[in-house]
Coordinates of C-alpha atoms and ligand atoms in Angstrom, one line a residue:
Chain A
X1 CA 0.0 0.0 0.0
X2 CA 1.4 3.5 -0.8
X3 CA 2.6 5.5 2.0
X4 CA -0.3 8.4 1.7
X5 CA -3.0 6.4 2.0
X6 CA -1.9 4.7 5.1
X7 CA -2.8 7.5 7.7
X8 CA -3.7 10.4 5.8
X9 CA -5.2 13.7 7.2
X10 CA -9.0 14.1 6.6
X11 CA -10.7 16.3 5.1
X12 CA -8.0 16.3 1.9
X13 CA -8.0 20.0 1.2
X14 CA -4.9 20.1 -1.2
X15 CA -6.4 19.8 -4.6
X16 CA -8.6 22.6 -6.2
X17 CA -12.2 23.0 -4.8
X18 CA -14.1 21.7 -7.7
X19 CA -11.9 18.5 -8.4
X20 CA -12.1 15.1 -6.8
X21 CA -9.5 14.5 -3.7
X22 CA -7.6 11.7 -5.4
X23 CA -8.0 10.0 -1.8
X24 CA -10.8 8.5 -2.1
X25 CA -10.6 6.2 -5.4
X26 CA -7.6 5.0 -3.7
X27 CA -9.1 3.9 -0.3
X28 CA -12.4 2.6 -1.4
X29 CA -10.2 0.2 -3.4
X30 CA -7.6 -0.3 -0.9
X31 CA -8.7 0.6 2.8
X32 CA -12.1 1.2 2.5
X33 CA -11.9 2.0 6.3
X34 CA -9.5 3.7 7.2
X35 CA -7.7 5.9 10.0
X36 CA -7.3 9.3 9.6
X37 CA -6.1 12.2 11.5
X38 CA -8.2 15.1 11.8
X39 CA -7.4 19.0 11.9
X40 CA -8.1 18.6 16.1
X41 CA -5.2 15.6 16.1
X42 CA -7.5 13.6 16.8
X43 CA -8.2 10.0 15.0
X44 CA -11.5 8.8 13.4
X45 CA -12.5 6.1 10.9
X46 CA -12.7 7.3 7.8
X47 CA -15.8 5.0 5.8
X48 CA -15.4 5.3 1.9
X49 CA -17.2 2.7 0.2
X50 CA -20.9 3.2 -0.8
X51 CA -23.2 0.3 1.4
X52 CA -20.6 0.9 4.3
X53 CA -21.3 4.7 3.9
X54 CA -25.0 3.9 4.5
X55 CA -24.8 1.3 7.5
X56 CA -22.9 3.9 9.4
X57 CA -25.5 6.6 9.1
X58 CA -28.6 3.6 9.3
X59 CA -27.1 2.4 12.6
X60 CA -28.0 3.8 16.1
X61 CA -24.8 2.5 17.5
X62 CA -23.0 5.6 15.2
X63 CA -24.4 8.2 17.4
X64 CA -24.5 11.6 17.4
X65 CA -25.1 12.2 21.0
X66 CA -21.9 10.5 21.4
X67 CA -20.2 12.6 19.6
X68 CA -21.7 16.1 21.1
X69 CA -19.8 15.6 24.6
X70 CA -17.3 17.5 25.5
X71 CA -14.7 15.2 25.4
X72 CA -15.6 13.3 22.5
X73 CA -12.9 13.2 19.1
X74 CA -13.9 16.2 17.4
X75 CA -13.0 17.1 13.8
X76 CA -11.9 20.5 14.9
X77 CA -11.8 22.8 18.2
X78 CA -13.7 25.2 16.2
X79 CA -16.7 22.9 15.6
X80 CA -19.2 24.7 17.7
X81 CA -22.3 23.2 17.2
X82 CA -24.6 23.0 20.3
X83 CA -25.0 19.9 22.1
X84 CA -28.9 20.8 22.3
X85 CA -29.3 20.9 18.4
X86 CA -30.8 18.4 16.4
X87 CA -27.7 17.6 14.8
X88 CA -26.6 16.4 17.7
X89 CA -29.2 14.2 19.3
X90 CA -30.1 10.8 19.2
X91 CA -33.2 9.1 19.6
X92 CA -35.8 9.9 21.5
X93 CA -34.8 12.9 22.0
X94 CA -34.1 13.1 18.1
X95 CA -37.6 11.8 17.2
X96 CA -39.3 14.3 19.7
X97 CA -37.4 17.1 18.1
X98 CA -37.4 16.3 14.5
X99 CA -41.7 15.5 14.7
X100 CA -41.8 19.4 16.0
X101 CA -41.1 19.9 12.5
X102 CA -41.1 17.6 10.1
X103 CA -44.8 18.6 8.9
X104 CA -43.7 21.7 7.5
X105 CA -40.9 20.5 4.9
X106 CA -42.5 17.8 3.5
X107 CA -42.5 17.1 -0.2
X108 CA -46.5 18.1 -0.4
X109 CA -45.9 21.3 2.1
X110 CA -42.9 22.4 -0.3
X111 CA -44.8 22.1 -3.0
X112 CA -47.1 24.5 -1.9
X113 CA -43.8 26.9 -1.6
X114 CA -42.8 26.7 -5.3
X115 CA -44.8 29.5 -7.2
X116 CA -43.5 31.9 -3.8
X117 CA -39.8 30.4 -5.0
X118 CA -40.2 30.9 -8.4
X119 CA -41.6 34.5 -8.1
X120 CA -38.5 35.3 -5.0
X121 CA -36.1 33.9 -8.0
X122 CA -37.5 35.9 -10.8
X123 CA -37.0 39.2 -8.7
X124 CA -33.6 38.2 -7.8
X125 CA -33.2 37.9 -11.3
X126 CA -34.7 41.2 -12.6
X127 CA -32.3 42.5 -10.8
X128 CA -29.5 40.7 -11.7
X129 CA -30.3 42.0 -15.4
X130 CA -30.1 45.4 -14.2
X131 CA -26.5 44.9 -13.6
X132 CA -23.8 45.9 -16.2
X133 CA -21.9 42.6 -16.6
X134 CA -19.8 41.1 -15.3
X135 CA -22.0 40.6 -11.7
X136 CA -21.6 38.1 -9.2
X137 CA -24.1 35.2 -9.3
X138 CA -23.3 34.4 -5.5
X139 CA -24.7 38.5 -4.6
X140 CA -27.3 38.5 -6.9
X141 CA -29.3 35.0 -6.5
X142 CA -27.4 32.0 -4.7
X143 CA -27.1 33.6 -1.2
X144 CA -30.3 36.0 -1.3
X145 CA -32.6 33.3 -2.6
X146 CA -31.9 30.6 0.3
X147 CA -31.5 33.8 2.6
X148 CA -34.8 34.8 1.8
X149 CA -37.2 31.3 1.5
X150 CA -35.6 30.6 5.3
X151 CA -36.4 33.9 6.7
X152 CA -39.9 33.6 5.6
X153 CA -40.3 29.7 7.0
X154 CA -38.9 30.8 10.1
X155 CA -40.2 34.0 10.7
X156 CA -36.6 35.9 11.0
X157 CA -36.3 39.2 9.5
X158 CA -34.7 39.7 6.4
X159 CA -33.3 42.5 7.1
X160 CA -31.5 41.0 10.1
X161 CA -29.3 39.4 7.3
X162 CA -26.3 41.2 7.6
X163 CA -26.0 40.6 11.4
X164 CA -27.0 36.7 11.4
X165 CA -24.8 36.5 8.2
X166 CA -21.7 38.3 9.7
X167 CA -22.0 35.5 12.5
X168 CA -22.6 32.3 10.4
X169 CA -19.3 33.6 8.4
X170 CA -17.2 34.2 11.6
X171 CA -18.1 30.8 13.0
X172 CA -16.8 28.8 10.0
X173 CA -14.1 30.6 8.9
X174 CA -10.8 28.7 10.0
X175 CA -9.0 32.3 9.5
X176 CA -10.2 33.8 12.1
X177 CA -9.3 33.4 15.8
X178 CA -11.4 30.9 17.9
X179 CA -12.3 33.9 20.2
X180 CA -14.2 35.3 17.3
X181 CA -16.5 31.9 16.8
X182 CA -17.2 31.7 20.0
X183 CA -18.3 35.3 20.4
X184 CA -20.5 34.5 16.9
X185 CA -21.9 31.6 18.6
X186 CA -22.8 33.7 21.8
X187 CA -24.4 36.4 19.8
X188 CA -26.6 33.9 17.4
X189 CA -28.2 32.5 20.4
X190 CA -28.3 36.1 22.1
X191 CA -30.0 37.1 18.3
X192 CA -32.5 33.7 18.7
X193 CA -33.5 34.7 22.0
X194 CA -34.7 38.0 21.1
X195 CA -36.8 36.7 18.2
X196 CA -38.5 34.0 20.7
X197 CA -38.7 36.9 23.2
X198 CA -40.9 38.5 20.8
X199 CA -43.0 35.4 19.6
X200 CA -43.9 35.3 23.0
X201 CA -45.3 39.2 22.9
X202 CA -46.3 38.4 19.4
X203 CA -47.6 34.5 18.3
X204 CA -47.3 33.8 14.9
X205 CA -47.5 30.4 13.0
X206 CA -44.5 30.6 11.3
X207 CA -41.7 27.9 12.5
X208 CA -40.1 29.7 15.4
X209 CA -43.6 31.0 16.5
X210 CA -44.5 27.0 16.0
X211 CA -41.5 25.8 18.0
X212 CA -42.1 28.8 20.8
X213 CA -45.5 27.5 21.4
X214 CA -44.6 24.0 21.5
X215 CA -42.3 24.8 24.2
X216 CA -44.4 27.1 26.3
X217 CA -47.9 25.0 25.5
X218 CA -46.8 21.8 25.3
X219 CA -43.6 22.0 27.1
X220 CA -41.9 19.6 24.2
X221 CA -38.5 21.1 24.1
X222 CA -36.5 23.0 26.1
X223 CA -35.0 26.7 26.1
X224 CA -32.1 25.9 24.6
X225 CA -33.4 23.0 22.2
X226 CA -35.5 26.0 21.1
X227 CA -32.7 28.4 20.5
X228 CA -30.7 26.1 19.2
X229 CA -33.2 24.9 16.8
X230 CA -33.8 27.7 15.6
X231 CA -29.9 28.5 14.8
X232 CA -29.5 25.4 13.0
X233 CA -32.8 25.7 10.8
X234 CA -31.5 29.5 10.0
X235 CA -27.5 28.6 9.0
X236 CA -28.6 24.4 7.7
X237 CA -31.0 26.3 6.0
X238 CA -29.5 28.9 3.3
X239 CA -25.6 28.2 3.9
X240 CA -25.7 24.7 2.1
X241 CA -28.0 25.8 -0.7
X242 CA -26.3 29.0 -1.4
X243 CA -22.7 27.0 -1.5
X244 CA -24.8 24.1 -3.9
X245 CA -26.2 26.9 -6.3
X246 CA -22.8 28.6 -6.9
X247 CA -20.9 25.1 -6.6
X248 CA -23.9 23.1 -9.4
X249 CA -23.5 26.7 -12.0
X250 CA -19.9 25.9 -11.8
X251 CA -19.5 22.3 -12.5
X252 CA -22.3 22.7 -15.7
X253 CA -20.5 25.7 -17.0
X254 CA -17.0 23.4 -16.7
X255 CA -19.4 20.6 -18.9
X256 CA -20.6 22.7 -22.1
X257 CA -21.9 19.7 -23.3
X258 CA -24.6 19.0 -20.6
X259 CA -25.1 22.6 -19.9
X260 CA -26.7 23.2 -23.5
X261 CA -28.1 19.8 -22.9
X262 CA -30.0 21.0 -19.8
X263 CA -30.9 24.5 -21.5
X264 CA -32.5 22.8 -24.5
X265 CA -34.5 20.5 -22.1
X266 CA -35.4 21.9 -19.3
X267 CA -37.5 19.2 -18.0
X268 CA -34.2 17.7 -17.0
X269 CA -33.9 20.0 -14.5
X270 CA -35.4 17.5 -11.9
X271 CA -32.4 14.4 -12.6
X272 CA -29.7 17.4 -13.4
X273 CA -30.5 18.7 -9.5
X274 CA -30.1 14.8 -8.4
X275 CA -27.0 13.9 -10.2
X276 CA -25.1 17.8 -9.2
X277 CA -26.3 16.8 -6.0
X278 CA -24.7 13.6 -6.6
X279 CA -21.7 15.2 -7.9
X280 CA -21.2 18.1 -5.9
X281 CA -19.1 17.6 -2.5
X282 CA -20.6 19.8 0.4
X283 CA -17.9 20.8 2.5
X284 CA -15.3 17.9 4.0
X285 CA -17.3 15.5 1.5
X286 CA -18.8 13.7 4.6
X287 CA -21.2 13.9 7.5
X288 CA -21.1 14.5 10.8
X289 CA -18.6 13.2 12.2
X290 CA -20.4 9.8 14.8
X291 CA -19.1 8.3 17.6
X292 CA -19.4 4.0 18.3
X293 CA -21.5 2.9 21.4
X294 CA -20.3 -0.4 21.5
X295 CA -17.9 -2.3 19.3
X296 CA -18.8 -2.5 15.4
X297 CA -17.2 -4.5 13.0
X298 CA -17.4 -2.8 9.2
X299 CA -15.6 -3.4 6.1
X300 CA -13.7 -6.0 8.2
X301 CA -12.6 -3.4 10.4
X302 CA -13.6 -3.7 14.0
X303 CA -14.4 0.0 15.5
X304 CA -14.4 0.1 19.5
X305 CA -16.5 1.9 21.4
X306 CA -16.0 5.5 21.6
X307 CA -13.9 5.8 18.3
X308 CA -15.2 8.2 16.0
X309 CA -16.4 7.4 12.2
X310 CA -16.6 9.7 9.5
X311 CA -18.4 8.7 6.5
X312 CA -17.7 9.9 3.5
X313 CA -20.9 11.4 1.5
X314 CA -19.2 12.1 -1.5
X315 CA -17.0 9.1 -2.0
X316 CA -20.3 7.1 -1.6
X317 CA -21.8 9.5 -4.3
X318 CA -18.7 8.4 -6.6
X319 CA -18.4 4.3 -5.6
X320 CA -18.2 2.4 -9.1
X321 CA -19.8 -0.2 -7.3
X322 CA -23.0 1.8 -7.8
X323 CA -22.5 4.7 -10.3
X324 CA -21.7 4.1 -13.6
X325 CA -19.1 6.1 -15.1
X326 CA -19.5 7.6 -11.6
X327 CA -16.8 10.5 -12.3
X328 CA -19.0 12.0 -15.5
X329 CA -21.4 14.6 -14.9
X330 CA -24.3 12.9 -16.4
X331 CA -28.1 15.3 -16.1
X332 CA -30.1 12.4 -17.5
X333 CA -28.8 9.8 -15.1
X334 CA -31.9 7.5 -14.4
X335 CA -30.7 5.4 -11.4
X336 CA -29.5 7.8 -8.9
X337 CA -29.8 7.0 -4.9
X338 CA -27.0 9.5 -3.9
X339 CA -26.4 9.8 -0.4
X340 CA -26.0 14.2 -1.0
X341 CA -28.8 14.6 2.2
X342 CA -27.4 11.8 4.7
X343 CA -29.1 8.5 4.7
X344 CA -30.9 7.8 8.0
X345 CA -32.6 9.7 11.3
X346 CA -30.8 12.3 10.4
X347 CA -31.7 12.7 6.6
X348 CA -31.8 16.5 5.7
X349 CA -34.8 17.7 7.0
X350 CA -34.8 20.4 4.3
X351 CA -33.6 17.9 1.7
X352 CA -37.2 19.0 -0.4
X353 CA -36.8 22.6 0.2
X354 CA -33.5 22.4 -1.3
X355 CA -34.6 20.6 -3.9
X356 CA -37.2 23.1 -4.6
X357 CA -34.6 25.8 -4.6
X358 CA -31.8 24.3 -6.7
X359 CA -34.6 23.1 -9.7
X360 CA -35.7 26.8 -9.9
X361 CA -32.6 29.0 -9.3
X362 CA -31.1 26.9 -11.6
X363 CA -33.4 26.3 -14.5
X364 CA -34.7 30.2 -14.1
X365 CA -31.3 31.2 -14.7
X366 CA -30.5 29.1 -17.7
X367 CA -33.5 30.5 -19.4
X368 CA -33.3 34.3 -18.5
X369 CA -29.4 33.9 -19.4
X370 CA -29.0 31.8 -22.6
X371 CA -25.3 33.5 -23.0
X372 CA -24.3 32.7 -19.0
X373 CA -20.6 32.7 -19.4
X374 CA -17.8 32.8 -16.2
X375 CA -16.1 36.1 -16.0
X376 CA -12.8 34.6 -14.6
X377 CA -10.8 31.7 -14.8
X378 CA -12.1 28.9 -12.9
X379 CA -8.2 29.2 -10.7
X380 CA -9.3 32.7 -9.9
X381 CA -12.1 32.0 -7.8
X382 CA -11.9 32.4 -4.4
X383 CA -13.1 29.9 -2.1
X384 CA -14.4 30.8 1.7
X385 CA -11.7 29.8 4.2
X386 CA -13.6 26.5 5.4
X387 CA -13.4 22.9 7.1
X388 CA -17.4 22.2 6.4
X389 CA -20.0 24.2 4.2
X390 CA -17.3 25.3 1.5
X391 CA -18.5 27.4 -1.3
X392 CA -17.0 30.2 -3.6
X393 CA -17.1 33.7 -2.0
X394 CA -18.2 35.3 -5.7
X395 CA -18.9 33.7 -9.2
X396 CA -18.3 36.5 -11.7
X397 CA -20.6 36.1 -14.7
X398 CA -21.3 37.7 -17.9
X399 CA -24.0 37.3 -20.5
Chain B
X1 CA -60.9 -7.1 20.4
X2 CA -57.0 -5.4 20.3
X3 CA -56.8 -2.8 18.0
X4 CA -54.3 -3.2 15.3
X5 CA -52.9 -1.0 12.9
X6 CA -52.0 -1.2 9.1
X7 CA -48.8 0.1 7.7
X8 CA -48.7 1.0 4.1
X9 CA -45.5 1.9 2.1
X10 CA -46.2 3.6 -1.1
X11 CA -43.2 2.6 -3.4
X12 CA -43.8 5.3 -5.7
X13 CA -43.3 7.8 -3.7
X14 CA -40.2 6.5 -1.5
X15 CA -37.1 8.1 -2.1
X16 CA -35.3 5.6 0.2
X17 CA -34.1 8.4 2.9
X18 CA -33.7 5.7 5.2
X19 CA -35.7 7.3 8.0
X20 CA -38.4 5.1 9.1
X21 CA -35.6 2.3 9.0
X22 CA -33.2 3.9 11.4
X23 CA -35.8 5.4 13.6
X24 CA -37.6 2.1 13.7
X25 CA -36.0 -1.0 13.0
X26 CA -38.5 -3.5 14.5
X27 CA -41.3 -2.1 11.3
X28 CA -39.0 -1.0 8.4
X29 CA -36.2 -2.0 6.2
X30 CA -34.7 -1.0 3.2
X31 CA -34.7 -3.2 0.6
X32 CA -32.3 -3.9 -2.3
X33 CA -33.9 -1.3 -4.5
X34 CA -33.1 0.9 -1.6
X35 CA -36.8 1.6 -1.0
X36 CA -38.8 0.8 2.4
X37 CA -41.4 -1.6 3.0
X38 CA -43.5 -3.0 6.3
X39 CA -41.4 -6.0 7.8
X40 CA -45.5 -6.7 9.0
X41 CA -48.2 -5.2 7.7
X42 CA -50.2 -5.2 10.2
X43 CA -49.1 -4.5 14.0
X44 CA -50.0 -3.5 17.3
X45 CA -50.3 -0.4 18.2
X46 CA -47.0 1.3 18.4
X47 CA -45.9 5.1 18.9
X48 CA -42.5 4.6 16.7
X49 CA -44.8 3.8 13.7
X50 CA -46.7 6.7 13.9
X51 CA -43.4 8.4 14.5
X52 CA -41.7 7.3 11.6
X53 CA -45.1 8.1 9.5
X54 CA -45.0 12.1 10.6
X55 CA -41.1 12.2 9.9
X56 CA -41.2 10.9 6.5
X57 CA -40.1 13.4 4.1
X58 CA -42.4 12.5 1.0
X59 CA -45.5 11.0 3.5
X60 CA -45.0 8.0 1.6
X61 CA -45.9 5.4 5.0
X62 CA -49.8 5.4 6.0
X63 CA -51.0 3.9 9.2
X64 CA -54.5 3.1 9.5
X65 CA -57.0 1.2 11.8
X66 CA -56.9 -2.3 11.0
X67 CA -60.8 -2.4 11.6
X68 CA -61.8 0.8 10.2
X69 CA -59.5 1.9 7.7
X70 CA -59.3 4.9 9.5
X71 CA -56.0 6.9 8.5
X72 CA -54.5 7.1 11.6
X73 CA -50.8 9.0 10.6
X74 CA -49.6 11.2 8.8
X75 CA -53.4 13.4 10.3
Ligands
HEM401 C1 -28.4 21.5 -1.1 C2 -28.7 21.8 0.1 C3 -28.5 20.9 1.3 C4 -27.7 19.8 1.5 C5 -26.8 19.1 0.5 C6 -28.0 19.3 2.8 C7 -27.3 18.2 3.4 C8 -27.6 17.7 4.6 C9 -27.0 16.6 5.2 C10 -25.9 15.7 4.5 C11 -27.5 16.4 6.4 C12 -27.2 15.2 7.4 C13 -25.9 15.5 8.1 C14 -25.5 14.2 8.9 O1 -26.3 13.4 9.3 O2 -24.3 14.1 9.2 C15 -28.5 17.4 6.7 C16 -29.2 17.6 7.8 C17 -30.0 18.7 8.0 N1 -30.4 19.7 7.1 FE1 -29.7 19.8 5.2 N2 -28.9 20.1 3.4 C18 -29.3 21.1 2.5 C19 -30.2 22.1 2.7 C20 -31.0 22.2 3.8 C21 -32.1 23.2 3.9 C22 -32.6 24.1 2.9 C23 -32.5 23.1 5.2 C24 -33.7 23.9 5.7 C25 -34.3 23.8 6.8 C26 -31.7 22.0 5.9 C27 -31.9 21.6 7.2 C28 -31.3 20.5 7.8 C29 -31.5 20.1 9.1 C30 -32.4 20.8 10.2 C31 -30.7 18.9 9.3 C32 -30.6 18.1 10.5 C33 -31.7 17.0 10.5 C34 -31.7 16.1 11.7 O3 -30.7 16.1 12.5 O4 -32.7 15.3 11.8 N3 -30.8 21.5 5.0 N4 -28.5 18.2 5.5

């Protein structure tokens, strides 16, 4: 076995954003669990092969709860999500939380949502015409439009954006000094607190006036289950689709071929969203990172209790073993169960939403700009200083 | 007589999240297609099934009465 792939570091930032860390073709066919060292110095297992990628988020012995304590492996010290958020529960608790919920993001309450998408994506885009080219396509419609659906679900005020968008920034980015995430961490929930303050003053049926009263009515969550909620709705909600807009207009523009493929059928649009999805590596190109509750044995490999396991989302999405020609970008692709919203309890609870999004943002724009071209060279774009959630800072277009 | 309950998995609309599976074991598995079905179809009365019936993303599982026919989850 060569020498890189027998305790690498995780995640494998070296290559360019867009392109495939080399890693993973080698492990799924060599180590398919492996060990890896993460930016804390601490260990995990890293899971690359497709069904193994799926039993460890299926399996309630990978827990998430486990791996909220404080002295559980971490990926990094500056991972600061709350030990009271969804993300970091585990049944019942999990179940109680998630059911809060779950009725508003179904496939049949989204759909409902799409004419007020469409019509939010076709002002974004009036605009966007205003501009004298070239404009930047992460300004004018990948942030606002994600921004925008989520403060109207919630109830959060758009014009709060700056403020809770200043935060989400300082919290990820692995530039700036740990003193400044925590103090963006402190003023989110400080910023959630106020809003459910208010609720209280004020009830309203949308979600954090739906969560408040299931709290003070029904007593079904705590305080800060409910602030925390509420944080990771606002940031799960509009960070990862902003990044996937941006990130899915760059991979078609870097495939002419299935770009004027998707413009001259547009009622692709639904598969093209599944396979970029497919395609497209949300930050690390895993989950969450999980922690064992008792001894597992997978891929031959046995991991002990308290070990942590990462499992890699997009190697899965690129495993031979279920993708044909799993490296081409491929908008009609029939048989597509990617893994791009986390298998399991903890599937994406906005996985529809986003769906929603991506199929109009990005079929909107394709037929509004015929002549979408990128401004720079793809090496000129600038990336946001991330572990998780990476996306281009701008995506200078013309027309 | 004991109330039982019917669980119905509607293959056309499961997208195979994996939900109902991993939040209840002892009523779902994937299958090879990836897609859910009842491991019984009928079954006691059980507050995971109704559970797993609320948090599916595309409301593809229905619980009724057994009796009735009475759709019990998702309301
Ligand atoms: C393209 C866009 C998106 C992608 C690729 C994505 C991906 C994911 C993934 C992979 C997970 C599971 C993480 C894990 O188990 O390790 C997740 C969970 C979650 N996502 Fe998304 N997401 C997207 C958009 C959204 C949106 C729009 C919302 C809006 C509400 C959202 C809310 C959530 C929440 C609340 C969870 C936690 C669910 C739970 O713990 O039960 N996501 N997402």
């Amino acid at each position: 076995m060569s020498a890189e792939v027998t305790s690498p570091t995780f995640p494998f930032l070296a290559g360019p954003p867009l392109d495939l860390p080399a890693e993973f073709e080698l492990l799924r066919a060599e180590e398919p669990v492996a060990r890896v060292t993460m930016p804390s110095g601490d260990r995990a297992w890293l899971v690359t092969r497709y069904q193994d990628v799926r039993t460890v988020f299926a399996d309630p012995r990978f827990s998430r709860a486990a791996a909220s304590v404080p002295t559980a492996p971490k990926l990094s010290p500056r991972f600061l999500l709350r030990a009271d958020s969804i993300l970091s529960k585990d049944p019942p608790d999990h179940t109680r939380l998630r059911k809060l919920v779950a009725g508003a993001f179904t496939a049949r309450r989204i759909d409902h949502l799409r004419p007020r998408i469409q019509e939010t994506t076709d002002r974004l885009l009036d605009g966007l015409e205003q501009v004298d080219p070239p404009a930047d396509l992460v300004t004018h419609l990948a942030l606002p439009l994600p921004v925008m659906v989520i403060c109207e679900l919630l109830g959060v005020p758009y014009c709060d954006r700056d403020r809770f968008r200043g935060w989400t920034e300082a919290l990820l980015n692995i530039e700036l000094p740990l003193a400044d995430a925590y103090a963006a961490r402190e003023a989110l929930d400080d910023y959630l607190a106020e809003l459910i303050a208010d609720r209280r003053v004020h009830p309203s049926d949308d979600l954090l006036g739906v969560l408040t009263a299931a709290r003070d009515e029904g007593g079904k969550l705590s305080e800060d289950e409910l602030v925390s909620f509420g944080i990771t709705l606002l940031i799960a909600g509009h960070e990862t689709t902003a990044n996937q807009i941006a990130t899915f207009m760059l991979f078609l523009l870097r495939n002419p071929g299935q770009l004027r493929l998707l413009r001259e059928s547009l009622d692709l649009i639904a598969p093209a969203v599944e396979e970029l999805l497919r395609f497209t590596p949300l930050g690390v190109g895993s989950g969450l990172l999980r922690v064992a509750t008792a001894d597992v044995e997978i891929g031959g490999v046995t991991i002990r209790a308290g070990e942590a396991v990462i499992a890699s989302i997009t190697s899965a999405n690129h495993d031979p073993a279920v993708f044909g020609d799993p490296d081409e970008l491929d908008i009609a692709r029939t048989d597509n169960p990617h893994l791009a919203f986390g298998p399991g309890i903890h599937h994406c609870l906005g996985a529809q939403l986003a769906r929603a999004e991506l199929q109009i943002a990005i079929a909107s724009l394709l037929q509004r700009f015929p002549g979408l071209v990128l401004a720079v060279g793809e090496d000129e774009l600038n990336w946001r200083p991330r572990l998780g959630l990476r996306g281009p800072s701008a995506v200078p277009v013309s027309w | 007589m004991n109330t039982t309950w019917d669980i119905r998995v509607d293959r056309s609309l499961c997208i195979g999240s994996g939900m109902c599976a991993a939040s209840s074991p002892a009523h779902f598995e994937l299958g090879e297609d990836h897609k859910s079905h009842p491991r019984a179809d009928v079954v006691d009365p059980d507050d995971e099934v109704l559970d797993a019936a609320l948090n599916c993303p595309v409301e593809a599982i229905t619980v009724s009465d057994h009796a009735t026919g009475t759709v019990i989850a998702p309301e």
